[in-house]
Coordinates of C-alpha atoms in Angstrom, one line a residue:
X136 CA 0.0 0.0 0.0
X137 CA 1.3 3.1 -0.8
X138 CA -0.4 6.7 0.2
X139 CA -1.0 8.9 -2.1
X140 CA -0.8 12.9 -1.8
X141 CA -4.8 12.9 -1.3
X142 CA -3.8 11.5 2.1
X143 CA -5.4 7.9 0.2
X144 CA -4.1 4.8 0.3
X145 CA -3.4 3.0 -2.8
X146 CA -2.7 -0.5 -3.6
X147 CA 0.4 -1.6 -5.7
X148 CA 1.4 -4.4 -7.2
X149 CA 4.6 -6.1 -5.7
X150 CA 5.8 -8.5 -8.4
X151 CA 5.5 -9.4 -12.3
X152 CA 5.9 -7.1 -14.7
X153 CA 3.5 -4.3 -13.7
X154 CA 5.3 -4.0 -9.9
X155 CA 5.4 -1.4 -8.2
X156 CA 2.1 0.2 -10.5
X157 CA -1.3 0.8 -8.8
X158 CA -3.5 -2.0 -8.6
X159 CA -6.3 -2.0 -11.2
X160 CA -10.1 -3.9 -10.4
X161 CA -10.4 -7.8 -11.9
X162 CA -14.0 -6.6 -13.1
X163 CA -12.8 -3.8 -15.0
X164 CA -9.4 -5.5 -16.9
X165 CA -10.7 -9.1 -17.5
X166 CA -10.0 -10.7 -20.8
X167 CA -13.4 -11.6 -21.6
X168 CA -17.1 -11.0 -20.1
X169 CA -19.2 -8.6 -19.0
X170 CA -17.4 -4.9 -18.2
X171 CA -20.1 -2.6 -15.9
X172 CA -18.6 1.0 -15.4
X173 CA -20.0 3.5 -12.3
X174 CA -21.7 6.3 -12.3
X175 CA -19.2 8.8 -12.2
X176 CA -17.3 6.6 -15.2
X177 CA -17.6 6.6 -18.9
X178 CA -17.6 3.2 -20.3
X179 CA -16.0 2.9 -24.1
X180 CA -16.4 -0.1 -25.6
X181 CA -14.2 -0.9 -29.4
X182 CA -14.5 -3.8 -31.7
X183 CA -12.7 -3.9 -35.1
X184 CA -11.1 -0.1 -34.4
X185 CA -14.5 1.8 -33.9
X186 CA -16.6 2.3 -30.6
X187 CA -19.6 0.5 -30.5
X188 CA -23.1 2.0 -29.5
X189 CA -23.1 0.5 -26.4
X190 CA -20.4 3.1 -25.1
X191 CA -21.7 6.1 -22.3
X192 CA -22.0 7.3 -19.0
X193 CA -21.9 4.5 -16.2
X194 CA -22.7 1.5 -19.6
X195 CA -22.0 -2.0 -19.2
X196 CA -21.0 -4.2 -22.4
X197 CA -20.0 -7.8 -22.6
X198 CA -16.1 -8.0 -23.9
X199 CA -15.2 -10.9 -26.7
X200 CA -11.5 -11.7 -27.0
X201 CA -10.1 -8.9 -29.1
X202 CA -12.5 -6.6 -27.9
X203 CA -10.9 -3.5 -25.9
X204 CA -12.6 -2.1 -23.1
X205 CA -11.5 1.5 -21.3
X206 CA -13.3 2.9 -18.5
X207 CA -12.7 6.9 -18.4
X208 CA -13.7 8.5 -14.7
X209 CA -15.4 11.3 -15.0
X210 CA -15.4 12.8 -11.5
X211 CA -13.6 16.1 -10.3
X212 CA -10.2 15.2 -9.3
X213 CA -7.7 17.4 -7.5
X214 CA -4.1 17.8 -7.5
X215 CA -1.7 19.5 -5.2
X216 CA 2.4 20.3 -6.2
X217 CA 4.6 22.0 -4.6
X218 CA 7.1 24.4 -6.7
X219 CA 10.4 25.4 -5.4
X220 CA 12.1 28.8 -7.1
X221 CA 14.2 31.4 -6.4
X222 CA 12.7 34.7 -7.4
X223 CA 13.9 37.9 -9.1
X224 CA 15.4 39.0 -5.6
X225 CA 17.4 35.7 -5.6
X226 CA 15.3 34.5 -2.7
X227 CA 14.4 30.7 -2.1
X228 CA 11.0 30.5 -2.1
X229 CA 8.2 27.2 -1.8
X230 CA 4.9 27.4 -3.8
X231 CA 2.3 24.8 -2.7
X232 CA -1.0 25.2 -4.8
X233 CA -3.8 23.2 -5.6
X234 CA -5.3 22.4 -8.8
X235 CA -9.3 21.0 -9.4
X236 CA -9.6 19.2 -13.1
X237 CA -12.0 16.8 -14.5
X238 CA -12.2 14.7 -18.0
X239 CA -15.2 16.4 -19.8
X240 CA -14.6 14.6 -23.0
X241 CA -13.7 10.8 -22.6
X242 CA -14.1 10.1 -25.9
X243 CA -11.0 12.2 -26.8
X244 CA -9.0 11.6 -23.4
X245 CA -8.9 7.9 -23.8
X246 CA -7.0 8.6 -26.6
X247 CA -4.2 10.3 -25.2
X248 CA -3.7 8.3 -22.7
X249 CA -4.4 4.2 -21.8
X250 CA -7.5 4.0 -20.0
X251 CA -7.3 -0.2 -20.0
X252 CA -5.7 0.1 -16.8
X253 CA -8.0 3.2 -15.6
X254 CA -5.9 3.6 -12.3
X255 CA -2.4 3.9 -14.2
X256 CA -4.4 6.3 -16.7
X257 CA -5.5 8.9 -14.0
X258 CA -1.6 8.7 -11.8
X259 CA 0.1 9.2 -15.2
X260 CA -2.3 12.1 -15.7
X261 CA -1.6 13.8 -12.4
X262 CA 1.8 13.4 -12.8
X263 CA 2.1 14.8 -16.1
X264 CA -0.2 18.1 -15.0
X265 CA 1.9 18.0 -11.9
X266 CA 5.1 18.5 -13.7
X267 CA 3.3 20.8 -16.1
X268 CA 2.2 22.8 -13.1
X269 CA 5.3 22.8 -11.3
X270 CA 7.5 24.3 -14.2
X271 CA 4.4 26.9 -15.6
X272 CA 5.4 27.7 -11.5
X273 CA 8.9 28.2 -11.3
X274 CA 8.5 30.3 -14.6
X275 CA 6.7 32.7 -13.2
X276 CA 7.6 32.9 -9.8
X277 CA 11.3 33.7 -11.4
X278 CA 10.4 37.0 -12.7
X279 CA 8.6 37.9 -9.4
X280 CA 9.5 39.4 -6.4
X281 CA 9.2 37.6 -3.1
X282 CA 6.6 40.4 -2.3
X283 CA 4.6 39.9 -5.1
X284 CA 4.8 36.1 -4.8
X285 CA 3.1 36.8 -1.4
X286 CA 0.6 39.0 -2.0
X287 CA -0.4 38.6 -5.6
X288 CA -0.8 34.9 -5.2
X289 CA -3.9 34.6 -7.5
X290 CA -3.3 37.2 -10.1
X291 CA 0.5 36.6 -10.3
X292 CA 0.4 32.8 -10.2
X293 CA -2.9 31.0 -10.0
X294 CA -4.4 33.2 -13.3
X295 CA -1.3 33.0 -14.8
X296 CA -1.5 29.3 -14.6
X297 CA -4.8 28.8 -15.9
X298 CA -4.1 31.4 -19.0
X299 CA -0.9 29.1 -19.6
X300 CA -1.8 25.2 -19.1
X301 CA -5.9 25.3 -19.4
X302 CA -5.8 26.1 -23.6
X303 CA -3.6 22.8 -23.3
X304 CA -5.9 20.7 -21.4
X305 CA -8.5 21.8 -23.7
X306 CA -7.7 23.5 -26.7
X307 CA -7.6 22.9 -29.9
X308 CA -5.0 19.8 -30.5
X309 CA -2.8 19.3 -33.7
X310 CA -4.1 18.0 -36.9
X311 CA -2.5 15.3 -37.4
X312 CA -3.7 13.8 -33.7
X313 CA -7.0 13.5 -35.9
X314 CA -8.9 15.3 -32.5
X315 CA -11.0 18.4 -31.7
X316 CA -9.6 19.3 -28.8
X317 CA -6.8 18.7 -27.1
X318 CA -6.9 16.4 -24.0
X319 CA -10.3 16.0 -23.4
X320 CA -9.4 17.4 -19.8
X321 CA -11.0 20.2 -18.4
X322 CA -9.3 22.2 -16.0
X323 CA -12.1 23.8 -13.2
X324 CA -9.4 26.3 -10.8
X325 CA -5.8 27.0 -9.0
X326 CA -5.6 27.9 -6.0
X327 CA -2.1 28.7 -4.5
X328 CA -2.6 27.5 -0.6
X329 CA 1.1 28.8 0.3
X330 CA 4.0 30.9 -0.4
X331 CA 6.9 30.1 1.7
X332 CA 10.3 31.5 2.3
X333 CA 13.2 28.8 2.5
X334 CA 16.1 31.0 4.3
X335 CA 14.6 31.3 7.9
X336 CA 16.8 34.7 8.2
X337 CA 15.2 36.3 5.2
X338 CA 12.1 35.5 6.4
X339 CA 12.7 37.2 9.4
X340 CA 14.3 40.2 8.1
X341 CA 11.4 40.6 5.8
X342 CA 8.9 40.3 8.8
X343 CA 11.1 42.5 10.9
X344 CA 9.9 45.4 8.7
X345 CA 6.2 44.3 9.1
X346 CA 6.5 43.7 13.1
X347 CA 7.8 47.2 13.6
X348 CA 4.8 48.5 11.3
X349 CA 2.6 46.0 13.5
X350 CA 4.3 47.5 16.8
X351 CA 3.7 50.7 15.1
X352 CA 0.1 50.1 14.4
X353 CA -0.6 48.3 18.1
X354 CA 1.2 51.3 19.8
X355 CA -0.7 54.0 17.6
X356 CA -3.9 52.0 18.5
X357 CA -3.2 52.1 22.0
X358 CA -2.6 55.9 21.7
X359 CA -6.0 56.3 20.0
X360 CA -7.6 54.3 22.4
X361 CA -6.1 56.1 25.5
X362 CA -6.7 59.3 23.1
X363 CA -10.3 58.4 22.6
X364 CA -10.9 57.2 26.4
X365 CA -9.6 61.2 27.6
X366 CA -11.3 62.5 25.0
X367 CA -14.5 60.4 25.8
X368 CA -13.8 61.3 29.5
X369 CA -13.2 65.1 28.6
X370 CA -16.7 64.7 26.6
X371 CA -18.1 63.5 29.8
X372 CA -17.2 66.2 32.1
X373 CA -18.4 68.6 29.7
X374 CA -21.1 67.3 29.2
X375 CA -21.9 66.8 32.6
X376 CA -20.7 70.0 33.2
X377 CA -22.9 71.3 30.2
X378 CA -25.5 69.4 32.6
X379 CA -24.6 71.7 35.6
X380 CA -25.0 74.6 33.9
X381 CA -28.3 73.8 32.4
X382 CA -29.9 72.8 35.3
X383 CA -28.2 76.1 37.1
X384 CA -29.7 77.9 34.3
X385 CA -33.0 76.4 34.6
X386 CA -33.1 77.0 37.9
X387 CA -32.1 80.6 37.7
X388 CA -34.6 81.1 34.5
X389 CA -37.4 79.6 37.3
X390 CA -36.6 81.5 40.1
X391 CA -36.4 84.7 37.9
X392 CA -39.8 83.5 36.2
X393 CA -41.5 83.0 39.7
X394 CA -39.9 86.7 40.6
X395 CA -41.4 87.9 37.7
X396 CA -44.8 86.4 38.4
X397 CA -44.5 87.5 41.8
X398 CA -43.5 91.4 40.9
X399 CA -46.3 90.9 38.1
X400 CA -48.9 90.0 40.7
X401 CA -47.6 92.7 42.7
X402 CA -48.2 95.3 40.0
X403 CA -51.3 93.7 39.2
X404 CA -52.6 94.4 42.6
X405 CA -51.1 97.9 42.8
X406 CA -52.7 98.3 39.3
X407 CA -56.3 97.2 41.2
X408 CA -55.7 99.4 43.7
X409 CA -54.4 102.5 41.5
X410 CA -57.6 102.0 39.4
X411 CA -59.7 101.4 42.6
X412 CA -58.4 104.5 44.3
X413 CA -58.5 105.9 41.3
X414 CA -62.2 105.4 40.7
X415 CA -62.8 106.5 44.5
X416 CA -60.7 109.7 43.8
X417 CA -63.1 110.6 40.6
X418 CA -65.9 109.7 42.0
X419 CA -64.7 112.0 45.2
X420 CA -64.2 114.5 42.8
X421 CA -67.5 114.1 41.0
X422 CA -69.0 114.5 44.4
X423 CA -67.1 117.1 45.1
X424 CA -67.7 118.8 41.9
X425 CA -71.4 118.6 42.2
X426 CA -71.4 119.7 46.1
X427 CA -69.2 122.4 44.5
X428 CA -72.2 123.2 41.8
X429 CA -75.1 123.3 44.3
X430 CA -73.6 125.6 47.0
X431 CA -72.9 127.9 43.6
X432 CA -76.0 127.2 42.9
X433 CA -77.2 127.9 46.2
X434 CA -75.0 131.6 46.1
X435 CA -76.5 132.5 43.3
X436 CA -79.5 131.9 44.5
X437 CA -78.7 134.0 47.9
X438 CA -77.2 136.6 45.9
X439 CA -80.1 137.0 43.4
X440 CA -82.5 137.4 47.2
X441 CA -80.1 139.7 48.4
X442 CA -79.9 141.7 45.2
X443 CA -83.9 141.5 45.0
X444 CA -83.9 142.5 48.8
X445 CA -81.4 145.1 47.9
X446 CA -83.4 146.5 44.9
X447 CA -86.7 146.1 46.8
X448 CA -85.1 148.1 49.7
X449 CA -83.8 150.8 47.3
X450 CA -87.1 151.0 45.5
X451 CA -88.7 151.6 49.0
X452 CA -86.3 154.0 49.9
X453 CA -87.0 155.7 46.3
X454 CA -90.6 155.2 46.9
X455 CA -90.0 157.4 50.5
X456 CA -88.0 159.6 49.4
X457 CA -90.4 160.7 46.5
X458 CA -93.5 160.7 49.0
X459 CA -91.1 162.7 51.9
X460 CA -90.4 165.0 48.6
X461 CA -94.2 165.1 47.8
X462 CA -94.8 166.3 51.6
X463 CA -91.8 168.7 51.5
X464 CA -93.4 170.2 48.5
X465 CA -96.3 170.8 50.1
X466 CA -94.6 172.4 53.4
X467 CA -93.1 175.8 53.6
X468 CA -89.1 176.1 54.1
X469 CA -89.0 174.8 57.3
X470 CA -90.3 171.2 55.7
X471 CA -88.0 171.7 52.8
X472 CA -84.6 172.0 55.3
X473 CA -86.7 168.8 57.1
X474 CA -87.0 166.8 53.6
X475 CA -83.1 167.2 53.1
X476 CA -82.6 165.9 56.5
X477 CA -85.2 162.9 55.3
X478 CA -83.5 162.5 52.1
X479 CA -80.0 162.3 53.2
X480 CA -81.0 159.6 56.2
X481 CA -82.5 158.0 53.5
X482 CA -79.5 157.7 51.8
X483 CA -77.8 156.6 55.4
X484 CA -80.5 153.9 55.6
X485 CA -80.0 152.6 52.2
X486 CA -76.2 152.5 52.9
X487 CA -77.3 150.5 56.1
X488 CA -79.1 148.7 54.1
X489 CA -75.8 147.6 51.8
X490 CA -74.3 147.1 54.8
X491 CA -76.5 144.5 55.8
X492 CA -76.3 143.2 52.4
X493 CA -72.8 142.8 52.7
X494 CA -73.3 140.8 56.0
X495 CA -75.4 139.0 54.5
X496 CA -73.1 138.5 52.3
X497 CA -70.9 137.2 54.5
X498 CA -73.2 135.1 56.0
X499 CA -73.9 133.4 53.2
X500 CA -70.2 132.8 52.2
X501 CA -70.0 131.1 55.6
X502 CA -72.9 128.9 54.9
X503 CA -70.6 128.1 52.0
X504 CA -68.0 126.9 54.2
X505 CA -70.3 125.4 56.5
X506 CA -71.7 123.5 53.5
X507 CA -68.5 123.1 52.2
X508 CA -67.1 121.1 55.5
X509 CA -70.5 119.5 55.6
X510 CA -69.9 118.5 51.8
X511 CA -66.3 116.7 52.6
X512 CA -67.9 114.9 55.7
X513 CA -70.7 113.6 53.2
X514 CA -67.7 112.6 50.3
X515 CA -66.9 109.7 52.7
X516 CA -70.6 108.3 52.9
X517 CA -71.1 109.6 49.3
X518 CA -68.2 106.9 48.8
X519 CA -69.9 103.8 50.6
X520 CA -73.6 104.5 49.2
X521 CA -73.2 104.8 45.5
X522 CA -77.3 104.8 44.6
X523 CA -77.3 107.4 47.9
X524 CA -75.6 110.0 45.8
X525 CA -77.4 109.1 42.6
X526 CA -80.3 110.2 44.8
X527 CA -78.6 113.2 45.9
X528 CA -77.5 114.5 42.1
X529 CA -81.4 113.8 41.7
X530 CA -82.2 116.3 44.3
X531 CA -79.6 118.6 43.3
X532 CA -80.8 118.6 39.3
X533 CA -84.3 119.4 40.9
X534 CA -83.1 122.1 43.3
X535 CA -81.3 123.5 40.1
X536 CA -84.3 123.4 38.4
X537 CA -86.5 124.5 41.2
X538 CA -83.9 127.6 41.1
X539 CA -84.2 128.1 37.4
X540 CA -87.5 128.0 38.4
X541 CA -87.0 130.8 40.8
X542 CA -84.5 132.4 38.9
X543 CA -86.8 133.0 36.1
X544 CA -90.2 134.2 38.7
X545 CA -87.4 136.5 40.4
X546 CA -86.3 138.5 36.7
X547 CA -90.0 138.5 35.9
X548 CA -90.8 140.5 39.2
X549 CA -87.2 142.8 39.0
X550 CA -88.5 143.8 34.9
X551 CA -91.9 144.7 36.7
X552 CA -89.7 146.6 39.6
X553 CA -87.6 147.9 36.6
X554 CA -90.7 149.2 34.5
X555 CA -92.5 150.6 37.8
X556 CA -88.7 151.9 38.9
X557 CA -89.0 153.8 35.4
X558 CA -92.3 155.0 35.8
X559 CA -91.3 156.4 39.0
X560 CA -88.2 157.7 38.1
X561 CA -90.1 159.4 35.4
X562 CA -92.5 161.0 37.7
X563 CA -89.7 161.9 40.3
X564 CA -87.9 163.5 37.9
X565 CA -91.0 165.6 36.8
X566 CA -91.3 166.4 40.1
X567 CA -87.9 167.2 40.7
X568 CA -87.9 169.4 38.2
X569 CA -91.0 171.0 39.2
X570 CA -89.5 171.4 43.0
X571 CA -86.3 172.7 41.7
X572 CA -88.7 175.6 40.2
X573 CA -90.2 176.2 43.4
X574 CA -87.2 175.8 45.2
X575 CA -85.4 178.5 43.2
X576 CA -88.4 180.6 43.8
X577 CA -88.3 180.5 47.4
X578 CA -84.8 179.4 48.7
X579 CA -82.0 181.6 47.6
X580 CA -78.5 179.0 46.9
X581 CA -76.5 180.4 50.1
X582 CA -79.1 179.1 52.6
X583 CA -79.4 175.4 50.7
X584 CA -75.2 175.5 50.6
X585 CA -75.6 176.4 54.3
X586 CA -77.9 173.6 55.5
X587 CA -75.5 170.9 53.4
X588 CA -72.6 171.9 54.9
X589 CA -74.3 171.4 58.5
X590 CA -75.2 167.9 56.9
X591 CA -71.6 166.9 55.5
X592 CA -70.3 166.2 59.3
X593 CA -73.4 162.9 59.5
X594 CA -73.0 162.2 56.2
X595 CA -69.2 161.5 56.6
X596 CA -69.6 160.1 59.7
X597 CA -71.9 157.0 58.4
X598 CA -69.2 156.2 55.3
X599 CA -66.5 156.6 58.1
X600 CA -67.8 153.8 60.5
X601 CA -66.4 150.5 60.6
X602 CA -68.3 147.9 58.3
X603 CA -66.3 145.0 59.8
X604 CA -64.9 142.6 57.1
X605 CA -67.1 142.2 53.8
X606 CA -66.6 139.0 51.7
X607 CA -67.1 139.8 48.4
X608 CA -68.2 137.7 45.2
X609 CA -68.3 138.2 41.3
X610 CA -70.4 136.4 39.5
X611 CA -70.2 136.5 35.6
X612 CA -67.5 139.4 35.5
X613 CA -69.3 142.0 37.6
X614 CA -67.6 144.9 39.6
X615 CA -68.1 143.7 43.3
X616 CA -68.1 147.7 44.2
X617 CA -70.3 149.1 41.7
X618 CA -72.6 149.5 44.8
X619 CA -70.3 152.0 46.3
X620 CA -70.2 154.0 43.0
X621 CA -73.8 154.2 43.2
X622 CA -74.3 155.2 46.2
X623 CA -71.3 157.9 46.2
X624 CA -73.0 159.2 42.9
X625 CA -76.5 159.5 44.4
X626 CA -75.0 161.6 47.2
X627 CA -73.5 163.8 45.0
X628 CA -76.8 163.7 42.8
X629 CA -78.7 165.0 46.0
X630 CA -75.6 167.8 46.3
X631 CA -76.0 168.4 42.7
X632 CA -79.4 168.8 42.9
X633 CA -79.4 171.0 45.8
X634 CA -77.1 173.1 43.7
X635 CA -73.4 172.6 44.9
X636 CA -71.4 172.8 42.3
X637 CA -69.3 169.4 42.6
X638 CA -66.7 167.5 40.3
X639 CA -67.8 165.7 37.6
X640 CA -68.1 162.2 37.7
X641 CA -64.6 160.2 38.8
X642 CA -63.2 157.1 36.4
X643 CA -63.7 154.5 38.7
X644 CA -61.2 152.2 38.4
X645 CA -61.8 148.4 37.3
X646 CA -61.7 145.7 40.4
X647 CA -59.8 143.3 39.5

């Protein structure tokens, strides 16, 4: 037995004349009988030079004496060699490759070699592509490098090995072989499985270059990795630090939102209480106001009785006066000097009378301020009862109305005053006239000059007395003191027209 480079064994034969060759099967080289092939083996059968019918895949035929019977396998068979070179570098170098073939065309194979012993047939066959693939190797590898023999192991070798021994196998073969193709043999793939140096120190030197790049690598790698672990770390405190501040930041926008809720509440509440106080201050002041407008309403109204009183008085005075004058007509000189005496305490009493006015005046500007006090006491109960002072504005519209009311009854009765103050002005002065005749008839101008000057000392004595103080009030732009005018013009109307000759009439100045 004898192992083969399959890792197979293999029987031989040990004697005759076919010692030391592989043992072949009895059924398949008898003399005579019937041949059966396998499967995976093509049977060919000749008789007489030519293949019979019989012949094919896995046939059987029964063999005569002179017959020839060869049995072609058909299945893939492989092939290992091993290829020592020295390459372009002059470097010893072991190829080991593998090669994968099959006969795809018995018919033409059986021909090149002797398939009546099939076993002999097929070593012969790996032996011949052996050698054919062990030169085709040493070839090439000679006009590599021992780096290219080691990295380009398919392209440089294996390819190159196909291109060169596969258009062999099964190429067109010569003409006068009488075939179609060359071997019949097909050949399915190389593979080189290794590419070893033979000079251990070479080998080494070459991998010294390679280990310090490895070294280089590992170290680098290690760098990168401690690189990338303090960079991940560095990541990691910033973000967590990124973290930190977030949260700080979140925090301080919360706190600052809560403050600003908080001061926003805060002004929202000052806000109410602005617009509430606010609301109490204009409705004080529409209180106010409209307290204001009835006690003006109310002076007016005071000042329109005392100016009726006052013009009631002076037309009763008037009225006096003209009957004393009607009496002092009648009378002799004696009643005249007595009607003077009348006319000028007439004029005393309707100065009095002023006076009074004036008091009353006062009075009523004191009602003012009573009402006035009385009108800031009632703002605070004005400001609890709301429909309370609607009530009151009410009452004030009517007593406004009620002193329109008045107001208008009051001007009717002062025209009437003013047309019967006409009529008897008219007839006074008629009268005047008519005593101013007599007068200059009877009394001669030193005695009337006399009896005024007696007079003058009274008369200065009542505008010399102390009035006390006098509040005084305009109302639509009119001179406070016209009343004084008057009066001082009817005293010197009564010297005028007792013939004193006095200034004219004296630009009174405007009060402002």
């Amino acid at each position: 037995m004898v192992r083969l480079e399959g890792g197979l064994e293999r029987p031989r034969y040990s004697d005759g004349w076919r010692a030391g060759k592989p043992a072949e099967d009895p059924d398949k080289v008898k003399g005579w009988g019937l041949i059966t092939a396998r499967p995976s083996e093509f049977l060919i059968h000749m008789r007489r030079g030519r293949v019979r019918e019989v012949s094919g895949q896995g046939a059987s035929c029964f063999k005569l004496p002179g017959d020839s019977v060869a049995i072609v396998p058909t299945s893939i068979q492989r092939l290992q060699f091993t290829a020592d070179q020295v390459t372009s570098e002059k470097v010893g170098v072991a190829v080991t490759g593998l090669a994968v073939y099959r006969i795809a065309d018995p018919l033409v194979a059986f021909r090149m070699l002797n398939f009546s012993y099939p076993e002999r047939a097929q070593e012969k066959l790996a032996e011949l592509l052996r050698e054919m693939f062990v030169g085709a190797a040493r070839r090439l590898v000679a006009n590599l490098s021992v780096e290219e023999c080691l990295t380009r192991r398919k392209e440089g070798i294996a390819a190159e090995l196909m291109r060169e021994i596969a258009p062999v196998l099964a190429g067109q073969g010569r003409m006068e072989d009488r075939t179609d193709k060359g071997w019949g043999v097909l050949l399915d793939t190389i593979e080189i499985q290794d590419v070893r140096v033979l000079s251990a120190s070479v080998f080494e030197h070459m991998q010294a270059r390679f280990r310090r790049e490895q070294e280089r690598q590992a170290r680098e790698a290690e760098l990168a990795k401690e690189r990338f672990v303090r960079r991940e770390e560095t990541e990691g405190e910033r973000v967590l630090n990124l973290q930190k501040l977030a949260a700080r930041e979140e925090v301080r926008q919360r706190s600052q939102a809560t403050e600003e809720q908080a001061r926003l509440e805060q002004l929202a509440v000052e806000a109410r209480l602005a617009g509430t106080q606010l609301a109490q201050e204009r409705q004080a002041q529409q209180e106010k106001t409209a307290v204001e407008r009835e006690v003006a309403l109310a002076k007016l109204a005071a000042q329109e009785e005392v100016r009726i009183q006052t013009q009631a008085s002076e037309e009763k005075a008037r009225l006096e006066g003209l009957a004393a004058k009607g009496r002092l007509a009648e009378a002799q000189l004696a009643g005249e000097r007595q009607f003077a005496l009348n006319r000028a305490q007439g004029e005393l009493e309707r100065l009095r009378l002023e006076h009074q006015a004036e008091s009353a005046k006062a009075q009523v500007e004191l009602e003012r301020l009573r009402r006035q006090q009385q009108a800031e006491a009632a703002q605070h109960e004005l400001r609890l009862a709301e429909a309370r002072q609607e009530a009151e504005q009410l009452a004030a519209r009517l007593q406004v109305l009620l002193a329109k009311q008045s107001v208008a009854e009051a001007e009717a009765s002062i025209t009437e005053l003013e047309l019967r103050r006409t009529r008897a002005q008219q007839g006074l002065e008629m009268e005047r006239a008519r005593e101013l005749r007599d007068i200059e008839n009877t009394v001669s101008p030193e005695v009337i000059q006399l009896t005024l000057a007696r007079q003058l000392p009274q008369v200065a004595a009542a505008f010399q007395q102390k009035m006390g103080e006098v509040h005084v009030t305009a109302v639509d732009g009119a001179n406070p003191f016209g009343y004084i005018a008057a009066a001082v013009e009817g005293v010197m109307g009564l010297a005028r027209s007792a013939g004193l000759k006095v200034p004219g009439n004296p630009q009174v100045m405007p009060v402002e």
